Each structure stands twice: as structure tokens, then as C-alpha cells.
XYZ file of C-alpha atoms in Angstrom:
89
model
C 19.383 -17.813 -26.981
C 20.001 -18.437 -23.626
C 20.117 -14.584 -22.732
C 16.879 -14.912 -24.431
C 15.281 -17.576 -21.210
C 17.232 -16.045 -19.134
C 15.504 -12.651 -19.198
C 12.519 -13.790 -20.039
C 12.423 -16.157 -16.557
C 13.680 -13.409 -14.644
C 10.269 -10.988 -16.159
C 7.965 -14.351 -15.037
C 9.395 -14.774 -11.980
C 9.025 -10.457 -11.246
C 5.488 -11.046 -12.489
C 4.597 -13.884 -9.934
C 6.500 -11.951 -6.850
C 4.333 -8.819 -7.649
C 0.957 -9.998 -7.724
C 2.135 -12.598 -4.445
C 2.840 -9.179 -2.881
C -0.619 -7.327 -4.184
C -2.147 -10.263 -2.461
C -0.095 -10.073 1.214
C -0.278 -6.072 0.592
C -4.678 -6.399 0.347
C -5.039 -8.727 3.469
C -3.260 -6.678 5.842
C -5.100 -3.156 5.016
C -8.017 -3.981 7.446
C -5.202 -3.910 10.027
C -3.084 -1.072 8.216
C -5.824 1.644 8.486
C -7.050 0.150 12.094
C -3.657 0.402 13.485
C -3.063 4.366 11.747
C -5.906 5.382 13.232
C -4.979 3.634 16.928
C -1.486 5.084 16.632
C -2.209 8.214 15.310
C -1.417 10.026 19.289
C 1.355 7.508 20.212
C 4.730 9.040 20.882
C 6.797 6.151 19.564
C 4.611 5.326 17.059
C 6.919 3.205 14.633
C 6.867 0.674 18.115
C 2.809 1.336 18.508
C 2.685 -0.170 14.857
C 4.324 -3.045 14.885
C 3.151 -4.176 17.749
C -0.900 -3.767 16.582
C 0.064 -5.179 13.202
C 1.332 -8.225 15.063
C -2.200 -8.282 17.698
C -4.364 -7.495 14.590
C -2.665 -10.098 12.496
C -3.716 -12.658 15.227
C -7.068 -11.710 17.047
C -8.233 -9.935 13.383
C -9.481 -6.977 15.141
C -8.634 -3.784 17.085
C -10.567 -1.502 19.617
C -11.502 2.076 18.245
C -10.243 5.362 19.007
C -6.483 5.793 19.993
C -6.391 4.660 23.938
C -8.607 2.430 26.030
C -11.646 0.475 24.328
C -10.097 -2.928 24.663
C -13.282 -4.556 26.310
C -14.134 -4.423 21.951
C -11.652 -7.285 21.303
C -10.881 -9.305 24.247
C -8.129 -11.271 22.293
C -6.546 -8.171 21.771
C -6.647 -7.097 25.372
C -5.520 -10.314 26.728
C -2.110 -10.873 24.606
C 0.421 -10.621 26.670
C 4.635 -10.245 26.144
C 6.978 -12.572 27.925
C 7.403 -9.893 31.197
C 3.410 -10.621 31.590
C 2.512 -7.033 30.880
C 0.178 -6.211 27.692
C 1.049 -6.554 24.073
C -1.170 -4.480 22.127
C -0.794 -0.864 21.934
């Protein structure tokens, strides 16, 4: 009997962790396909990734085309890492 709960908690709680993750997985894919298609030319673009995830996360946009543009999103242009130099790829 208690094998019985025990399994069937465990299929609940792997039920309620999927959809929580369908959910995370659909808000980020405005960002997702903006930030492939800005990264698409970067040489090191595992870093070039991360790094407009994180900007697009925040300012919930990114400039077109794969360099330049960033007059489009000003937020996005005007992040900024801790050396003072620009965050967003």
C-alpha cells in the first residue's frame, strides 16, 4: 500500500514539474528565436546566448539582424557589466 502512494506521488509530482516547465519553456521563446537569429554570425556563440537571454529576459526585446541596430531597444543598448563596457551581444 504504501508503494502504492508512493509511486503514485512521485507520477503527480512529474506531472506538476512538466507542465511548470511547458510554462517557463513558452515565455522565453520570444527571446529564444530573437537571440538565434542575433547570434547566428557570433564566433563564441554559446557566450552570445546567454548573455541576450539574460538582456532579453529584462528589457523584453532585442534589435534585429546579427550586429548593430541597438538604437531599436535602448534598454538593451544601455545594460552594462560591472567593467562598464556593454552587456548585450
Amino acid at each position: 500500500m504504501k508503494m502504492v502512494r508512493a509511486t503514485a506521488f512521485l507520477l503527480a509530482c512529474l506531472l506538476v514539474s512538466s507542465s511548470l516547465l511547458d510554462l517557463a519553456m513558452a515565455g522565453s521563446s520570444f527571446c529564444g528565436s530573437k537571440c538565434s537569429a542575433r547570434c547566428a554570425k557570433a564566433g563564441l556563440k554559446d557566450r552570445c546566448l546567454k548573455y541576450c537571454q539574460i538582456c532579453c529576459d529584462k528589457c523584453k526585446c532585442v534589435p534585429s539582424g546579427t550586429y548593430g541596430n541597438k538604437h531599436e531597444c535602448p534598454c538593451y543598448r544601455d545594460l552594462r557589466n560591472s567593467k562598464g563596457k556593454p552587456k548585450c551581444p
